[in-house]
mmCIF file of C-alpha atoms and ligand atoms in Angstrom:
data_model
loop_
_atom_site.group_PDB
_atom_site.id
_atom_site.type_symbol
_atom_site.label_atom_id
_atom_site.label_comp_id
_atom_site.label_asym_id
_atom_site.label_seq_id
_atom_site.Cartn_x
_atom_site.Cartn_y
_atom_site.Cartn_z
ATOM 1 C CA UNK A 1 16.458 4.425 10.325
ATOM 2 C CA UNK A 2 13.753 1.716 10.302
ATOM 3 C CA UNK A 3 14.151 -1.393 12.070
ATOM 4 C CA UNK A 4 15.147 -3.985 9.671
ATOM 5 C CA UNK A 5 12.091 -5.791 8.773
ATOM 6 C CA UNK A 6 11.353 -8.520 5.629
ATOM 7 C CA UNK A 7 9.037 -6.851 3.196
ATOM 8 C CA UNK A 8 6.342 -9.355 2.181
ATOM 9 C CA UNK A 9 5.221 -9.002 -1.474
ATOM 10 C CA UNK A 10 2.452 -9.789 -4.054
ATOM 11 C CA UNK A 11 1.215 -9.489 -7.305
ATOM 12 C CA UNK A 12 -2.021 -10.397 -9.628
ATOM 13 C CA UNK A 13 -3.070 -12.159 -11.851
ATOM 14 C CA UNK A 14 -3.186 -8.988 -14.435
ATOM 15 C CA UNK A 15 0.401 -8.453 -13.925
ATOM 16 C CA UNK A 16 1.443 -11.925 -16.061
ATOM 17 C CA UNK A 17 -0.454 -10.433 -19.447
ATOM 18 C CA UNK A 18 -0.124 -11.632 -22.998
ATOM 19 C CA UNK A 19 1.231 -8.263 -24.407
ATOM 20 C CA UNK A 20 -2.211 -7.146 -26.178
ATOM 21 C CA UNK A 21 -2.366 -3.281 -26.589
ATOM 22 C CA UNK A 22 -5.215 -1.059 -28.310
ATOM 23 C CA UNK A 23 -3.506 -1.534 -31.446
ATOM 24 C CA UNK A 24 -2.817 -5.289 -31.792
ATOM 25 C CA UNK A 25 -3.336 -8.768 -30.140
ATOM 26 C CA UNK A 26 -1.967 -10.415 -27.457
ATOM 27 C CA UNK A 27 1.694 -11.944 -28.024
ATOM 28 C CA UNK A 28 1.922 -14.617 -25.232
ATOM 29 C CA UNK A 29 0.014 -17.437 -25.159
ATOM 30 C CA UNK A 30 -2.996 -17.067 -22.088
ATOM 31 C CA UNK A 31 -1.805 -19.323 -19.323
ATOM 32 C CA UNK A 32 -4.491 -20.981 -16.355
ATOM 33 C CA UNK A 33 -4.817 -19.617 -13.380
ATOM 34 C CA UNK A 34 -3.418 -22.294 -11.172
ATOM 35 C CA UNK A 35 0.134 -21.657 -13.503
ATOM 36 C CA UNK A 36 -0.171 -18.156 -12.390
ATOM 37 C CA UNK A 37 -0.380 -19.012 -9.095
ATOM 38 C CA UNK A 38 2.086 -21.463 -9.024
ATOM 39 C CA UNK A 39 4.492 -19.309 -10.412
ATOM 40 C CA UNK A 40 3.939 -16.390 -7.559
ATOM 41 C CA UNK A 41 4.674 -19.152 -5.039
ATOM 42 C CA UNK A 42 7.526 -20.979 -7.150
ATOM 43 C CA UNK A 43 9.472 -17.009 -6.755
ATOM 44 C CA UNK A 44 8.630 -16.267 -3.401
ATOM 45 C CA UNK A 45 5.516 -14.000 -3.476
ATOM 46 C CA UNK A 46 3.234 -14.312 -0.669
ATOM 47 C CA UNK A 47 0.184 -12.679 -1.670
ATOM 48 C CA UNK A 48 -2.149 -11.979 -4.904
ATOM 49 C CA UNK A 49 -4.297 -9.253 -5.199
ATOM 50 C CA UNK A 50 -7.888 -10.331 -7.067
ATOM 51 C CA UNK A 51 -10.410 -8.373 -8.803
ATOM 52 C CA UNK A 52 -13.539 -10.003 -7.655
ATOM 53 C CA UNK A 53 -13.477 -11.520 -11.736
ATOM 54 C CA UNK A 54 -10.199 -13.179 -11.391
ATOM 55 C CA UNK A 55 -11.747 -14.723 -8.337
ATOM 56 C CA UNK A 56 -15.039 -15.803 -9.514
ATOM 57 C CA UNK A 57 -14.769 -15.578 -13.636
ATOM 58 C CA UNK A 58 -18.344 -14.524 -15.107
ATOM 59 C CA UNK A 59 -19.374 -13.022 -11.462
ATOM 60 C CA UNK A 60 -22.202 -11.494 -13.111
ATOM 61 C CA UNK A 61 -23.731 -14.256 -14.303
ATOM 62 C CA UNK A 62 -23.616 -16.371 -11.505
ATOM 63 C CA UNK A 63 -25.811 -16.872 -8.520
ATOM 64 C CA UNK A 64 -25.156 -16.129 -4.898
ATOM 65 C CA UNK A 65 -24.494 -19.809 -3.810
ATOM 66 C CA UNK A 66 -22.210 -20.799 -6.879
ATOM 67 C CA UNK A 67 -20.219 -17.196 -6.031
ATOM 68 C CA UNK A 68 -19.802 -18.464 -2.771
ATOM 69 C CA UNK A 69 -18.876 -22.523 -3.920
ATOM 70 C CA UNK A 70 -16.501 -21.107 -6.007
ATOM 71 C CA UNK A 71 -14.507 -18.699 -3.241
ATOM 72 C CA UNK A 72 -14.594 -21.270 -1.103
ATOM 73 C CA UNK A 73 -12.728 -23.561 -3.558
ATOM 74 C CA UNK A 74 -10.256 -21.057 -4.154
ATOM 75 C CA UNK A 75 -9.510 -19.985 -0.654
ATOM 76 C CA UNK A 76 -8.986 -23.700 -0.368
ATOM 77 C CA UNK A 77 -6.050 -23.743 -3.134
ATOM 78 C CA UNK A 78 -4.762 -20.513 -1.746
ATOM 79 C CA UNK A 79 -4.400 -21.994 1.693
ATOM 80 C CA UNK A 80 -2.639 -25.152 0.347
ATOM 81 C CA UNK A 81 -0.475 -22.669 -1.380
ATOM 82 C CA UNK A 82 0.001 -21.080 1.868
ATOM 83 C CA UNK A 83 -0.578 -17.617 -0.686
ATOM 84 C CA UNK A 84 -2.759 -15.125 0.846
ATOM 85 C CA UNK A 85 -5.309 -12.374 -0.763
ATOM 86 C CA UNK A 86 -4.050 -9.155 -0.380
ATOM 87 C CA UNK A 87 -7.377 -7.221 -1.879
ATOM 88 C CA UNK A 88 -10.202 -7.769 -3.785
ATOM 89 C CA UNK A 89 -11.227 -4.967 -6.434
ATOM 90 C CA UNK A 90 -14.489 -4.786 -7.789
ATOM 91 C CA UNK A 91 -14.195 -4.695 -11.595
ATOM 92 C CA UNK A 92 -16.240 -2.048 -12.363
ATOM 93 C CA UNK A 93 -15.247 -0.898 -15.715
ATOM 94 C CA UNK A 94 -16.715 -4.027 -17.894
ATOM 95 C CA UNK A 95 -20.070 -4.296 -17.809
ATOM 96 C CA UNK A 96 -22.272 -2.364 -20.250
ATOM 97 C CA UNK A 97 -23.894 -0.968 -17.141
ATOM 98 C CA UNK A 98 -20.736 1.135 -16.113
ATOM 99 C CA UNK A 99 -20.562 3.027 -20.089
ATOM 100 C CA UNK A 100 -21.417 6.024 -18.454
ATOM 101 C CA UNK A 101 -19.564 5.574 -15.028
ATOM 102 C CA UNK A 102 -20.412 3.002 -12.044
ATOM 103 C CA UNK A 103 -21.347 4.726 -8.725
ATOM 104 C CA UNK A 104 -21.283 7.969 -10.621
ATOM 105 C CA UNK A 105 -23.695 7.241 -13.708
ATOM 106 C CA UNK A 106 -25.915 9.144 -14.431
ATOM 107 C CA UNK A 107 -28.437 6.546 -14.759
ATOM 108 C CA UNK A 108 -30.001 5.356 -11.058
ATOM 109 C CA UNK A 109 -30.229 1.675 -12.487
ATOM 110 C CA UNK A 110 -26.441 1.536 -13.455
ATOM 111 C CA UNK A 111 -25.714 2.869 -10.168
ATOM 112 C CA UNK A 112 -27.293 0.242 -8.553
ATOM 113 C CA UNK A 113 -26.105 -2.661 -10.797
ATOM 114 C CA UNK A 114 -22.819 -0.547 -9.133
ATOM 115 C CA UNK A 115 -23.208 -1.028 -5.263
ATOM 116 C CA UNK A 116 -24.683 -4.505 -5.476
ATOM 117 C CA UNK A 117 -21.853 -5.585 -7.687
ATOM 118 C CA UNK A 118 -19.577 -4.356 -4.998
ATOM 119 C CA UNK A 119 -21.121 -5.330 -1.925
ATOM 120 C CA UNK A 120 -21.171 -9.151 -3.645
ATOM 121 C CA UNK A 121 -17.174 -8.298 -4.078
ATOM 122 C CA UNK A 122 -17.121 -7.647 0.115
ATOM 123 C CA UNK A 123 -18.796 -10.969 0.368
ATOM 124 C CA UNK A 124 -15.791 -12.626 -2.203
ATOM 125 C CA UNK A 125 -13.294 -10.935 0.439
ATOM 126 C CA UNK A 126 -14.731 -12.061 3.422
ATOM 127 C CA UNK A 127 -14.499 -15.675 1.693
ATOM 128 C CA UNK A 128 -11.333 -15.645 0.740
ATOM 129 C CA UNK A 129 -10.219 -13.984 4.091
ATOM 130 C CA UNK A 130 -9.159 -10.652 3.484
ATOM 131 C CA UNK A 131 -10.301 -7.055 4.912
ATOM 132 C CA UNK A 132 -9.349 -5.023 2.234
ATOM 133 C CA UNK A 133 -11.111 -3.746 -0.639
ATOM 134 C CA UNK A 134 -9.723 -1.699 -3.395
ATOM 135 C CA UNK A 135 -11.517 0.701 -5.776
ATOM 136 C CA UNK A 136 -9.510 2.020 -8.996
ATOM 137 C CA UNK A 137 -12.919 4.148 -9.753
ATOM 138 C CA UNK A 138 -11.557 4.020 -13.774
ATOM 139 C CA UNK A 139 -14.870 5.315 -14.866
ATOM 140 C CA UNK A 140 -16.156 7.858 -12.533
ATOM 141 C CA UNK A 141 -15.246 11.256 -14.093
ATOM 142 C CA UNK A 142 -16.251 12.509 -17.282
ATOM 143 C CA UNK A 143 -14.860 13.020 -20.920
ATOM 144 C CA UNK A 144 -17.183 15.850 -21.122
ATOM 145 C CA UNK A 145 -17.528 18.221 -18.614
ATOM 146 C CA UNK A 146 -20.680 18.968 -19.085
ATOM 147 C CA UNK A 147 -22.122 15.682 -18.979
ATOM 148 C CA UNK A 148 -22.275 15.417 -15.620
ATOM 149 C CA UNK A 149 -22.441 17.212 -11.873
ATOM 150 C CA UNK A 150 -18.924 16.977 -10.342
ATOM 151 C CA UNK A 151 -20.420 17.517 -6.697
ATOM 152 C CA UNK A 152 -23.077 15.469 -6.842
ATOM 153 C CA UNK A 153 -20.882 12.572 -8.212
ATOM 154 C CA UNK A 154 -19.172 13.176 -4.976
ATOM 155 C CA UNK A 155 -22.357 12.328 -3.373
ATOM 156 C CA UNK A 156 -22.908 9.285 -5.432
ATOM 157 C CA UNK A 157 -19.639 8.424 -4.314
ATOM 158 C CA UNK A 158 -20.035 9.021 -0.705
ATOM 159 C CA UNK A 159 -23.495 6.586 -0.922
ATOM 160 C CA UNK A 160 -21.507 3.665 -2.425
ATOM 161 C CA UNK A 161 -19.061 3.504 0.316
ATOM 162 C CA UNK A 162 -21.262 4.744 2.653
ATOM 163 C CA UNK A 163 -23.004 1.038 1.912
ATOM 164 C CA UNK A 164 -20.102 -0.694 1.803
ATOM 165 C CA UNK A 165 -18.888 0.235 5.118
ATOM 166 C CA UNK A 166 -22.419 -0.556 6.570
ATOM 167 C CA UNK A 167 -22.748 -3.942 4.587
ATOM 168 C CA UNK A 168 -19.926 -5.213 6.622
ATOM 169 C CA UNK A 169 -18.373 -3.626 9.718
ATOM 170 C CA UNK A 170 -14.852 -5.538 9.398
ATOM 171 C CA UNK A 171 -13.747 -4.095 5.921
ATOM 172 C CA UNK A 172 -11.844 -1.414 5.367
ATOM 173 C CA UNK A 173 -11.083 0.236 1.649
ATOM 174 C CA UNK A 174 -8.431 1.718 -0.097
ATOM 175 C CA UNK A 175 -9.400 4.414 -2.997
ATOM 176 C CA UNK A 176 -6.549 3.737 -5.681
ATOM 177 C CA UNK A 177 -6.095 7.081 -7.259
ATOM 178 C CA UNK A 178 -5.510 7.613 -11.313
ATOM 179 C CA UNK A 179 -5.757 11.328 -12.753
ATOM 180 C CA UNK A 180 -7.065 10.035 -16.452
ATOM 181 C CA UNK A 181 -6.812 6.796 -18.304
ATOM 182 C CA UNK A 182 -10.007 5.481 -19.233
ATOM 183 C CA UNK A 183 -11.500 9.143 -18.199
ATOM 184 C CA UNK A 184 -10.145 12.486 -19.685
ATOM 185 C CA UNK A 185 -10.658 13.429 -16.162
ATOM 186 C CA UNK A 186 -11.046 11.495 -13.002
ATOM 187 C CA UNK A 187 -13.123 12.663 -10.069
ATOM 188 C CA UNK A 188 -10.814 11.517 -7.062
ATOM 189 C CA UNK A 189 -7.088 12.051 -9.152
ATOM 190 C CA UNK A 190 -4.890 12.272 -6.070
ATOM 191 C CA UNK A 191 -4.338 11.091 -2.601
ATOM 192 C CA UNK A 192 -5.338 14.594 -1.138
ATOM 193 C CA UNK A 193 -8.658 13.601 -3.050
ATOM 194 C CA UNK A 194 -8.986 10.041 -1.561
ATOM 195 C CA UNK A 195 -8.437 11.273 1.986
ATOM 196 C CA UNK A 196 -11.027 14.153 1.669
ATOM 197 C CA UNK A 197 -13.427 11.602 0.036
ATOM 198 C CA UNK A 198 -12.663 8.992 3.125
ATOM 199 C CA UNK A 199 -13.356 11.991 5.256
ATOM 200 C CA UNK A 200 -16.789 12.347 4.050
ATOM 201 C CA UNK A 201 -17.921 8.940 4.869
ATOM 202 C CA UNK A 202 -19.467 7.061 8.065
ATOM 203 C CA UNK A 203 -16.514 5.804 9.034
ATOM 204 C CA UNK A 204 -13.553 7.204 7.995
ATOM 205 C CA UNK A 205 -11.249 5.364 10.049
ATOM 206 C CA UNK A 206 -12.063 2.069 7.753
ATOM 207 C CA UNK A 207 -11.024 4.666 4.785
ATOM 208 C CA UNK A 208 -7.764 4.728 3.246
ATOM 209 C CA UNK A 209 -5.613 4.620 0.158
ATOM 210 C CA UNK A 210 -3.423 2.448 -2.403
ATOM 211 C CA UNK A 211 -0.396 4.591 -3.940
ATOM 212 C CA UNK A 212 0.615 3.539 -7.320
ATOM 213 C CA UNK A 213 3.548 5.191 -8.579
ATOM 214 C CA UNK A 214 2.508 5.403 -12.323
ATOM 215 C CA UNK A 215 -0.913 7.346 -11.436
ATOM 216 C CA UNK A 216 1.462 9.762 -9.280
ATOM 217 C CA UNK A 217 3.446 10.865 -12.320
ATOM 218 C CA UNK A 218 0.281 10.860 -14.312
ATOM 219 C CA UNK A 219 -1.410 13.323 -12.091
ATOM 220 C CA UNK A 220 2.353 15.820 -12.305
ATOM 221 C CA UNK A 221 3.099 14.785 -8.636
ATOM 222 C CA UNK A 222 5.935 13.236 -7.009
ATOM 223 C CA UNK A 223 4.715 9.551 -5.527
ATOM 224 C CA UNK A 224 7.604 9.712 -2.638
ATOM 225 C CA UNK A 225 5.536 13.046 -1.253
ATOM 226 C CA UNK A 226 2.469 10.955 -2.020
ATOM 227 C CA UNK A 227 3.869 8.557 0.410
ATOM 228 C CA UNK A 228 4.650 10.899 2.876
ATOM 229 C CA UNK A 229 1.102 12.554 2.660
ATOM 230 C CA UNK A 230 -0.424 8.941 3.121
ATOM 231 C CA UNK A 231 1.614 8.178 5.570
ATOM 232 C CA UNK A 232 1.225 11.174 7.687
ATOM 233 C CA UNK A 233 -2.401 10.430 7.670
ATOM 234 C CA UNK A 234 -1.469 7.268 8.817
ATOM 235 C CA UNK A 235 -3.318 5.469 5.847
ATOM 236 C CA UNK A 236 -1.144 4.158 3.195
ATOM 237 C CA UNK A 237 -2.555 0.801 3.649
ATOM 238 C CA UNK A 238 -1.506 -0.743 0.031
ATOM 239 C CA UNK A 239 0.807 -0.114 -2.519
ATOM 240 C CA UNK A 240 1.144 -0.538 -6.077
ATOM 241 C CA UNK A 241 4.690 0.146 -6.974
ATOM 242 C CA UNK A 242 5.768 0.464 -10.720
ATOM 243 C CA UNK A 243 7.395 3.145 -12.696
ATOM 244 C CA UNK A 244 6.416 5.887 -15.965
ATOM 245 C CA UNK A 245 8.054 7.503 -18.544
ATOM 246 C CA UNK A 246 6.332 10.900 -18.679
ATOM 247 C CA UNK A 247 2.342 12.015 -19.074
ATOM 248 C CA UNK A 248 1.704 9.381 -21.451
ATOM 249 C CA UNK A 249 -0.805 6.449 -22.081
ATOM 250 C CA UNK A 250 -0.240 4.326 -18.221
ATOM 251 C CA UNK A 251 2.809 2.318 -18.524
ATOM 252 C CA UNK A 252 2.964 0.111 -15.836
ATOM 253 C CA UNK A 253 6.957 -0.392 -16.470
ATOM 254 C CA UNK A 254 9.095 -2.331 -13.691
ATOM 255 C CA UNK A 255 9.345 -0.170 -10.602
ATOM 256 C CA UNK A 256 12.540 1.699 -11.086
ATOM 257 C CA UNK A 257 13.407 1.204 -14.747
ATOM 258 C CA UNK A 258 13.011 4.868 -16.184
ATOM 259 C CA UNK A 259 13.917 7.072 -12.700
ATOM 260 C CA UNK A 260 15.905 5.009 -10.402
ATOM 261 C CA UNK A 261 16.154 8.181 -8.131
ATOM 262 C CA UNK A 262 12.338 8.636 -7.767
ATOM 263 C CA UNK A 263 12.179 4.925 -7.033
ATOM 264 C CA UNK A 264 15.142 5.328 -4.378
ATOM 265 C CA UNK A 265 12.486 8.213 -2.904
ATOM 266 C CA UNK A 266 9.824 5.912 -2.716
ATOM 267 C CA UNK A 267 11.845 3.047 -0.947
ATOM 268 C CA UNK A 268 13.527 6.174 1.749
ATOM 269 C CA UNK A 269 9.708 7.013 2.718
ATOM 270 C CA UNK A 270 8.548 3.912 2.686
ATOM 271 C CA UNK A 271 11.466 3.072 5.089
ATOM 272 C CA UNK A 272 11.447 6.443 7.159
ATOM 273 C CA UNK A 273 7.240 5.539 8.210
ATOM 274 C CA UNK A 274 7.910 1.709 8.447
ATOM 275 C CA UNK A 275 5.731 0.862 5.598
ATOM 276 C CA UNK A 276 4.837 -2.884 6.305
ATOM 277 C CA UNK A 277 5.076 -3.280 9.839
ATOM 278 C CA UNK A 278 1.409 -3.664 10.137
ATOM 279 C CA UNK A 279 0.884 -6.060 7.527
ATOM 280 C CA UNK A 280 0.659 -3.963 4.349
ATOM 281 C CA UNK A 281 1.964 -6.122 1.315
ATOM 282 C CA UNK A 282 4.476 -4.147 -1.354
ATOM 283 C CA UNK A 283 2.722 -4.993 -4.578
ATOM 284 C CA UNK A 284 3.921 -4.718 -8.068
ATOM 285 C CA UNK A 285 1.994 -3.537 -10.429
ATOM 286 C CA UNK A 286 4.108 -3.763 -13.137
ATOM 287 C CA UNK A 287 3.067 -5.397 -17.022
ATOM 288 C CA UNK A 288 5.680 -6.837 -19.475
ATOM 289 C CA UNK A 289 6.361 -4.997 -21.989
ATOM 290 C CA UNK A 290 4.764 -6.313 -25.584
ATOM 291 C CA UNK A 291 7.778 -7.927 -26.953
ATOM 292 C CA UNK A 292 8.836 -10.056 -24.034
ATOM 293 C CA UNK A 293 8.775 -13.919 -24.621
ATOM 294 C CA UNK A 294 7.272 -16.493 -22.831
ATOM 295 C CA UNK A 295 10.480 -17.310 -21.112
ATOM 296 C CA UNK A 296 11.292 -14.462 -19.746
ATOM 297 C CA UNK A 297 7.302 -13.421 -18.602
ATOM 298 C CA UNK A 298 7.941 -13.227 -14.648
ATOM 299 C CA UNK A 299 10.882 -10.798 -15.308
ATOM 300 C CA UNK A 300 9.001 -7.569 -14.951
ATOM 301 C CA UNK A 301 7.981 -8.625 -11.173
ATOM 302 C CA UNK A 302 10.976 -10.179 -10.873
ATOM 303 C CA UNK A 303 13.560 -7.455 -11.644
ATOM 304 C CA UNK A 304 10.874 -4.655 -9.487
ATOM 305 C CA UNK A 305 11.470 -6.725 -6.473
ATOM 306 C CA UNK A 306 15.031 -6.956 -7.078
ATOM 307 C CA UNK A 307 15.414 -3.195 -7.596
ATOM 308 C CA UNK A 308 13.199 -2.705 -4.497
ATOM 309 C CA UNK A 309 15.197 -5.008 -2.074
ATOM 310 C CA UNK A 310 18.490 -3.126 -3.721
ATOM 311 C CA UNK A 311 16.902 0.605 -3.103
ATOM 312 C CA UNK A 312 15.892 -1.042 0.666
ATOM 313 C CA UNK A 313 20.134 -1.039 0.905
ATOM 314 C CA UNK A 314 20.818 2.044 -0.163
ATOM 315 C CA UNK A 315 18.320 3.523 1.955
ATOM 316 C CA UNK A 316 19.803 1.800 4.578
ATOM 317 C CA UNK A 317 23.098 2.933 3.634
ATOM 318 C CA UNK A 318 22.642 6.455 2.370
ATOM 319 C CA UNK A 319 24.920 9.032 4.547
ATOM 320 C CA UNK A 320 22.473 10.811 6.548
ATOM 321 C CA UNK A 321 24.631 12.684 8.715
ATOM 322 C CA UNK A 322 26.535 13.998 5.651
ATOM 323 C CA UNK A 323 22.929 15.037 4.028
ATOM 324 C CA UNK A 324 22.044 16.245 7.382
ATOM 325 C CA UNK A 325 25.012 18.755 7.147
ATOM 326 C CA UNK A 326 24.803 19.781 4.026
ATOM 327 C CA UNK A 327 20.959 20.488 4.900
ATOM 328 C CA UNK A 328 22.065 22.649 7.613
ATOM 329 C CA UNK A 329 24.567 24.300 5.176
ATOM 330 C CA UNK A 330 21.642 25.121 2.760
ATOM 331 C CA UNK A 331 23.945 22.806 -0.061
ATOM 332 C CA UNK A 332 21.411 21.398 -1.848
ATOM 333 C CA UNK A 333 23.486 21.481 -5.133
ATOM 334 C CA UNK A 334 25.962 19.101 -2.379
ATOM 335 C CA UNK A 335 23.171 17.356 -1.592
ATOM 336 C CA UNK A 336 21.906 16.517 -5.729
ATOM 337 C CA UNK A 337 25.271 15.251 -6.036
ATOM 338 C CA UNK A 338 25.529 13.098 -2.295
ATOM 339 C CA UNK A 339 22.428 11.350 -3.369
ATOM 340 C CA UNK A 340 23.604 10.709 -7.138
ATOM 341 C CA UNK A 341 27.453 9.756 -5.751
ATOM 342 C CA UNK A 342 25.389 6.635 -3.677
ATOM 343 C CA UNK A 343 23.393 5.554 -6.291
ATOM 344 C CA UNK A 344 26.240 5.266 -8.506
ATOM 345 C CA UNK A 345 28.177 3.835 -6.315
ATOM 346 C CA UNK A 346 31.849 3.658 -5.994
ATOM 347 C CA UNK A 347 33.960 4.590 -8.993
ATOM 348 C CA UNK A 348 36.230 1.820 -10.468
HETATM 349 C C1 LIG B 1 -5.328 0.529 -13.282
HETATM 350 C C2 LIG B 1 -4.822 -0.185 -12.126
HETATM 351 C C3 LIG B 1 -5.614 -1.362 -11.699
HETATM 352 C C4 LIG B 1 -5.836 -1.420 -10.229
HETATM 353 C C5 LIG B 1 -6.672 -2.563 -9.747
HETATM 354 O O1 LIG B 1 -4.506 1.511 -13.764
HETATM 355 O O2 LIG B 1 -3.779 0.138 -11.610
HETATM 356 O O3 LIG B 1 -4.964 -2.514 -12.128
HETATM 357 O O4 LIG B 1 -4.609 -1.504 -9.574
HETATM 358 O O5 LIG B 1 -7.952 -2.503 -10.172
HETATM 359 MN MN1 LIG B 2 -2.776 -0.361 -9.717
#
């Protein structure tokens, strides 16, 4: 078993939303920034995770210098928070200039607009004092097949990181994989994908990935073995855990809520490869769902880290000598019902 070590965790500003869906408005009222982060410290987060926007609102439209003023300011109210940045993500789903995909267009002006947009997010980072970059690439695949090259758009997406990695030698970046959702199909839908991608770069070893559980079950696969994989590799350097109900629309639900034994999965490989030792923040990715009132907004994060720190126990405490021997026995029906008997817990 793992030594026992505090998990640190984090959230962003994304994750307190006002409930608006595709088919209505928003059913919170929007709250500031500095309430937002006031309430991660207030419950005991220690990190947020930023896309370059909810750093530097309007980043588009603002110069180099005033980009910079404005990081600098925040860092400054981070540090009196004592809150770190886990990440910053270049939003690259917005603009009108990523319609047709960012690095991946198939217009050379939009994937320019692309790479400078992210190499101004690496200078963000370095402001606010964080390494790590994430890229959700939400709009590189197609909705028709046709429309596009799929290996070439591999070599569009080889270029933009290519440039990141040589715009500044200290980052490193994590590919956050998502099967669908903006795109009917997604160019780099799995870890396997991410790794192979990082692999094609010059410098892999700066190269590695975020899991989120949700885009796991999106993409049919099991995010505990996604763990493992990433973890093998030795590059599961974020995390966004959360949970989903099925191949639906993404969910985002608290981590846990719909399969607590997936989510006990998660926490056992997380434990077995000491997932945090180096640093690595457990973030939630997690929204309220559309009917939850202002008073009870944090409750999402809230009950995900509470589930988490409860799985960390029963990982702790799960019989592995019995599982062990009923491994050796080729039980697995024994072994269903060993792991179901400790998540239950003792009968009254
Ligand atoms: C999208 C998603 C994003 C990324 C950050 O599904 O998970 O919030 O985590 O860009
Ligand atoms: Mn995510």
């Amino acid at each position: 078993m793992a030594d026992q070590h505090p998990y640190r965790f984090c959230f962003g500003p994304w994750n307190i939303s006002e409930g608006q869906d595709p088919y209505g408005p928003t059913t919170r009222p929007p709250q500031s920034f500095d309430w937002k982060l006031a309430q991660l410290k207030k419950h005991g987060f220690e990190a947020m995770m930023f896309h370059d926007d909810d750093a530097v609102p309007d980043i588009d439209s603002k110069s180099g210098t005033q980009v910079r003023k404005e990081a600098k300011a925040l860092k400054k109210r981070l540090d009196d928070f004592g809150i770190a940045a886990e990440m910053v993500a270049p939003r690259l789903w917005f603009a009108p200039q990523t319609i047709d995909g960012a690095y991946t267009s198939n217009d050379p002006k939009c994937r320019r607009y692309a790479i400078d947009r992210s190499l101004r997010c690496l200078d963000l980072a370095k402001d606010l004092g964080t390494d790590l970059i994430v890229l959700w690439l939400a709009r590189e695949g197609s909705y028709i097949r046709e429309s596009k090259d799929a290996a070439r758009c591999i070599d569009y997406l080889v270029e933009a990181l290519d440039r990141m990695l040589a715009h500044d030698r200290r980052i490193r970046i994590v590919i956050e994989p998502k099967p669908n959702e903006p795109m009917d199909h997604a160019y780099i839908p799995t870890i396997g994908h991410a790794l192979a991608l990082a692999g094609l770069t010059r410098d892999p070893k700066r190269v590695g990935c975020l899991i989120e559980s949700a885009h796991a079950i999106l993409a049919g696969l099991d995010p505990a073995d996604e763990i493992d994989f990433a973890m093998r590799f030795g590059k599961l350097w974020s995390l966004h855990l959360n949970d989903q109900n099925g191949l639906k629309y993404d969910q985002d639900r608290p981590f846990g809520n719909v399969s607590l034994r997936s989510a006990f999965d998660q926490v056992r490989a997380l434990e077995r490869h000491g997932y945090g030792k180096k640093g690595e923040y457990v973030c939630f990715d997690v929204h309220p769902f559309r009917t939850t009132k202002p008073e009870h907004w944090l409750d999402a994060l809230l009950n995900s880290r509470r589930t988490f720190l409860r799985l960390v126990q029963k990982a702790r405490s799960f019989n592995e000598k019995a599982a062990r021997q009923r491994i050796e026995n080729r039980d697995y029906q024994a072994l269903d019902q060993l792991v179901i008997e400790h998540l239950l817990g003792p009968a009254k």
